Coordinates of C-alpha atoms in Angstrom, one line a residue:
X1156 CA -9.9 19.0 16.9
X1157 CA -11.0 16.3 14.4
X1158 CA -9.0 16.0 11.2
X1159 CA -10.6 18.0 8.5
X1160 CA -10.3 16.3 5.0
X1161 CA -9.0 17.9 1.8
X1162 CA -9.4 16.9 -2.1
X1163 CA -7.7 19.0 -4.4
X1164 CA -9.0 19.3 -7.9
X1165 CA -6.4 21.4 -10.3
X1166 CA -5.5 20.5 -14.1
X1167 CA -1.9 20.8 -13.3
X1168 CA 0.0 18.2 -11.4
X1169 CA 2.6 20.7 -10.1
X1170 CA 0.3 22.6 -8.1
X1171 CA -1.5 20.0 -6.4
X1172 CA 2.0 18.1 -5.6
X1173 CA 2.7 21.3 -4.0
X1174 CA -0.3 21.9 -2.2
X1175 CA -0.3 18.2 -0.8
X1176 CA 3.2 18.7 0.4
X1177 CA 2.7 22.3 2.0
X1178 CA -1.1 20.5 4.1
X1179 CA 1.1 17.6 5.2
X1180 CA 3.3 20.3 7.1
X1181 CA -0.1 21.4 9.1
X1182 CA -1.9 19.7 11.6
X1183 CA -5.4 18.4 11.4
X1184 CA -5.8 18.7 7.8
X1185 CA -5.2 15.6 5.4
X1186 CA -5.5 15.6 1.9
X1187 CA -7.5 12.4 1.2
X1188 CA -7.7 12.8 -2.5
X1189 CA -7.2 14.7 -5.9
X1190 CA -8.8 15.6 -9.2
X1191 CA -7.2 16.6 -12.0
X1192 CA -10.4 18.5 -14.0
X1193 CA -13.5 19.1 -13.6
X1194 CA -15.1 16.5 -15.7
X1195 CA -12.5 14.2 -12.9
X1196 CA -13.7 15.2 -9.9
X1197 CA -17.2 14.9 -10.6
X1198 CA -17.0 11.2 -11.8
X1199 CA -15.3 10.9 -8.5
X1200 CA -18.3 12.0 -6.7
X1201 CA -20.6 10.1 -8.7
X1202 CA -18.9 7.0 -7.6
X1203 CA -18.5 8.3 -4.2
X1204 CA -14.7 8.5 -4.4
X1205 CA -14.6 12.0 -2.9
X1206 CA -14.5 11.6 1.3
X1207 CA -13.5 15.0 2.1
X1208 CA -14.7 18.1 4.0
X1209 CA -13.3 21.0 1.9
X1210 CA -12.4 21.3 -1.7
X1211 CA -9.6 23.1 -3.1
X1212 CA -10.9 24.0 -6.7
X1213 CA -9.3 25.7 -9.3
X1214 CA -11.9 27.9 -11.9
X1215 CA -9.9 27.6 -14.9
X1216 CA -9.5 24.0 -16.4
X1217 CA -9.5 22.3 -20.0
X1218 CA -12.0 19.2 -18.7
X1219 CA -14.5 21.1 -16.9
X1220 CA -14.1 24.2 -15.2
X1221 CA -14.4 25.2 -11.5
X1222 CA -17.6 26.9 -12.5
X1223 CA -18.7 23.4 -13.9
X1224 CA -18.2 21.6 -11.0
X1225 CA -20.3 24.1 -8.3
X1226 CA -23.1 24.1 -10.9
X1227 CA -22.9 20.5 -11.2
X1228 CA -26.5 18.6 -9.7
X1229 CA -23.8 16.3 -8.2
X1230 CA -22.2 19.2 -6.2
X1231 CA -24.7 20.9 -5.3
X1232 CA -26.4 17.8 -3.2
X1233 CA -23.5 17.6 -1.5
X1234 CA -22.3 18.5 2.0
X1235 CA -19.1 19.7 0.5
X1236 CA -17.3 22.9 1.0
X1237 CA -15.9 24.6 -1.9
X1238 CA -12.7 27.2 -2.0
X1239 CA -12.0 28.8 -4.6
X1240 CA -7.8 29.2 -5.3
X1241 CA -7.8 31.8 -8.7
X1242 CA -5.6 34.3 -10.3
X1243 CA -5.9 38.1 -10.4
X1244 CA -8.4 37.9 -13.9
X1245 CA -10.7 35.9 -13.4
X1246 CA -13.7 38.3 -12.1
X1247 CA -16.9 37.5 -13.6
X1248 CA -15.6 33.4 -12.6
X1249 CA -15.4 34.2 -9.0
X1250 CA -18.6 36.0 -8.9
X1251 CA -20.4 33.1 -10.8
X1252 CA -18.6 30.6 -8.1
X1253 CA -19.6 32.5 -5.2
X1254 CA -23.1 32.4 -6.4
X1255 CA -23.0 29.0 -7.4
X1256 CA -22.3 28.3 -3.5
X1257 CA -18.4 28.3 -2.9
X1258 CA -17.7 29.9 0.5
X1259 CA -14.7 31.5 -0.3
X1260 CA -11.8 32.5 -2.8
X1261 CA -8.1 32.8 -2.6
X1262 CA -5.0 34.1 -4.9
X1263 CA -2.8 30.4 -5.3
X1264 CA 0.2 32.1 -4.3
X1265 CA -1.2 32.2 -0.8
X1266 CA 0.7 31.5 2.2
X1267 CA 0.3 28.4 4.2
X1268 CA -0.8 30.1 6.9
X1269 CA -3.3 32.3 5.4
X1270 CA -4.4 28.6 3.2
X1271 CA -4.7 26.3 6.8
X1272 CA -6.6 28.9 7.7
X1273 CA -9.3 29.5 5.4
X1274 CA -10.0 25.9 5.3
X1275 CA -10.4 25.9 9.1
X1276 CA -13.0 28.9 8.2
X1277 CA -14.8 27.0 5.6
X1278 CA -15.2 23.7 7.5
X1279 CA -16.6 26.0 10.0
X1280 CA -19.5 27.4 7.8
X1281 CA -17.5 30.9 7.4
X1282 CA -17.1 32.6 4.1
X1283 CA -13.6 33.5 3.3
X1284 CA -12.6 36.1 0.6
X1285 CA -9.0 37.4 0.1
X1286 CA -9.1 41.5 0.5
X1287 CA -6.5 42.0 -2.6
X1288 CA -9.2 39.9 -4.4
X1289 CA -12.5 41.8 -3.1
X1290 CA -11.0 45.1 -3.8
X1291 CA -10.4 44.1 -7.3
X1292 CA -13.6 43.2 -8.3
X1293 CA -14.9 46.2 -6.6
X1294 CA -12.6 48.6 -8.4
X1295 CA -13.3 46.4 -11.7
X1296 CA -17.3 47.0 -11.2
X1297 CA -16.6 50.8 -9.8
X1298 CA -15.3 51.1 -13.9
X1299 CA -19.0 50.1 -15.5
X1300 CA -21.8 51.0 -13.0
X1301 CA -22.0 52.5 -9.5
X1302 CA -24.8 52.9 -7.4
X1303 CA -25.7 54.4 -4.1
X1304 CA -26.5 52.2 -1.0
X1305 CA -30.0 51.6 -0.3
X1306 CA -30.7 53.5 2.8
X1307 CA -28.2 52.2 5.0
X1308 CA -26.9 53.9 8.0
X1309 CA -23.6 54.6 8.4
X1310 CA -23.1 51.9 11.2
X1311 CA -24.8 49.6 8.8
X1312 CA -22.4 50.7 5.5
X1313 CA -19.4 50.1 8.0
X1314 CA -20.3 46.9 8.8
X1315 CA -21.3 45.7 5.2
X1316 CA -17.6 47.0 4.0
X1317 CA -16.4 44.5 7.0
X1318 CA -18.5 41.9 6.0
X1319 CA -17.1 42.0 2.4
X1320 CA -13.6 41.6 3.7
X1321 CA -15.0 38.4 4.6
X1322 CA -15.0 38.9 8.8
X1323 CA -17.2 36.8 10.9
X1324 CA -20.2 38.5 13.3
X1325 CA -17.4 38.4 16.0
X1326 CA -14.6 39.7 14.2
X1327 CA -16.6 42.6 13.0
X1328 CA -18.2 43.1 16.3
X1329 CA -14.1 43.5 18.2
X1330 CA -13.7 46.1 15.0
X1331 CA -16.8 48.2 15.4
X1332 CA -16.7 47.4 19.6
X1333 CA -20.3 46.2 19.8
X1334 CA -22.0 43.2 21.2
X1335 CA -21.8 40.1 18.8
X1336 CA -25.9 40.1 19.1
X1337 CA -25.8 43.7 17.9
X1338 CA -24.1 42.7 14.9
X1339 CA -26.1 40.2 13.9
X1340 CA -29.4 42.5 14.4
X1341 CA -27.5 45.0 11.6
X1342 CA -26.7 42.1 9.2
X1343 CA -30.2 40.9 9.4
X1344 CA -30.9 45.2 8.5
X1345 CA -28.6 45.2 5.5
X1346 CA -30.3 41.5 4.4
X1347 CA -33.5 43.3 4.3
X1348 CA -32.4 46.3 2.7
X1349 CA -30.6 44.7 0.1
X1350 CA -33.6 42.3 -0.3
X1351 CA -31.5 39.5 -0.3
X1352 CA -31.7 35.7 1.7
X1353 CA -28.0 35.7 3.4
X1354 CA -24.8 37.5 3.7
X1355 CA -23.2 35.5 1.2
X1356 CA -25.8 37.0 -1.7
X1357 CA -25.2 40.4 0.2
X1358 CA -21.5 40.6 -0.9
X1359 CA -22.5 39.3 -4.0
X1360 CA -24.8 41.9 -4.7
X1361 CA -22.4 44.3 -3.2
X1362 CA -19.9 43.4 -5.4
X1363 CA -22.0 42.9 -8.6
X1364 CA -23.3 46.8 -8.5
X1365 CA -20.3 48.1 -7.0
X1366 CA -22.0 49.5 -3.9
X1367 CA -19.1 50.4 -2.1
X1368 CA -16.6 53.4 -2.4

């Protein structure tokens, strides 16, 4: 497996010393560069100083946010990968990231393990989101609006609630014991349903309204 390549962007200096040190432990990941805001970072892609595959990026930060950089013209261009790392209150910032185009989100007190891994993920093309995280912006939209499923089957509810706990066609298809191709013909169902362009806007929307009990 080729190296995949890491920059950090977070305001504070402890943090990304400590991330650095905790990717040096794991193999095939190098961290080949850092930002320390927004404002940073995206100077740093505009002189093509950024050579990396995935981006660790904090939401909240004095010179230019997290939500900053993915709507920056710069960013969006890019072949980049985006992960969100956030706290517990930060809802409507994930939801504006995850639209903005990051693939995934993550609490920063998150294990090694569970971190290696959700880069591996992203550089893949998966979508990654944390389950304490999704059920808390579920439960936080549950609390202003609800709204009932568009005509889904039950099969099709299931697999959406799967789909939000950020699992992969295969990983839902082992949970639900179908063929991977049947899972893919009921995520191209809920797409429709939920008259939206990709799974990604399907778990926003799901989360958005609150769709799921």
């Amino acid at each position: 497996m080729n190296n995949i390549k890491v920059h950090l962007v977070d305001d504070q200096c402890l943090i990304r010393q400590g991330m650095r040190s905790l990717l040096q432990l794991s193999e095939n990941i190098v961290v080949t560069g850092e930002a320390d805001g927004g404002d940073t970072f995206l100077q740093q892609l505009e002189n093509n100083q950024v050579d990396a595959d995935v981006v660790l990026l904090d939401m909240r930060m004095p010179n230019g946010s997290g939500l900053d950089v993915l709507n920056a013209p710069q960013s969006q261009q890019s072949d980049l990968k985006f992960l969100i790392l956030t706290t517990f209150n930060e809802d409507d910032l994930l939801l504006g990231g995850m639209a903005a185009g990051a693939k995934g989100y993550l609490l920063k007190d998150v294990s090694l393990e569970e971190l290696v891994a959700a880069i591996k993920r992203v550089q893949q093309g998966e979508i990654v989101l944390q389950s304490e995280l999704t059920q808390q912006l579920i439960k936080a939209k549950q609390q202003h609006i609800t709204y009932e499923l568009p005509s889904l089957t039950g099969k099709e509810k299931q697999i959406l609630s799967l789909m939000v706990s950020g699992l992969s066609n295969k990983e839902i298809a082992a949970k639900v014991f179908n063929a991977e191709g049947t899972v893919r013909n009921h995520v191209s169902n809920i797409l429709s349903k939920l008259q939206v362009r990709d799974r990604t806007q399907a778990i926003l929307k799901t989360l958005e309204m609150g769709l799921l009990k």
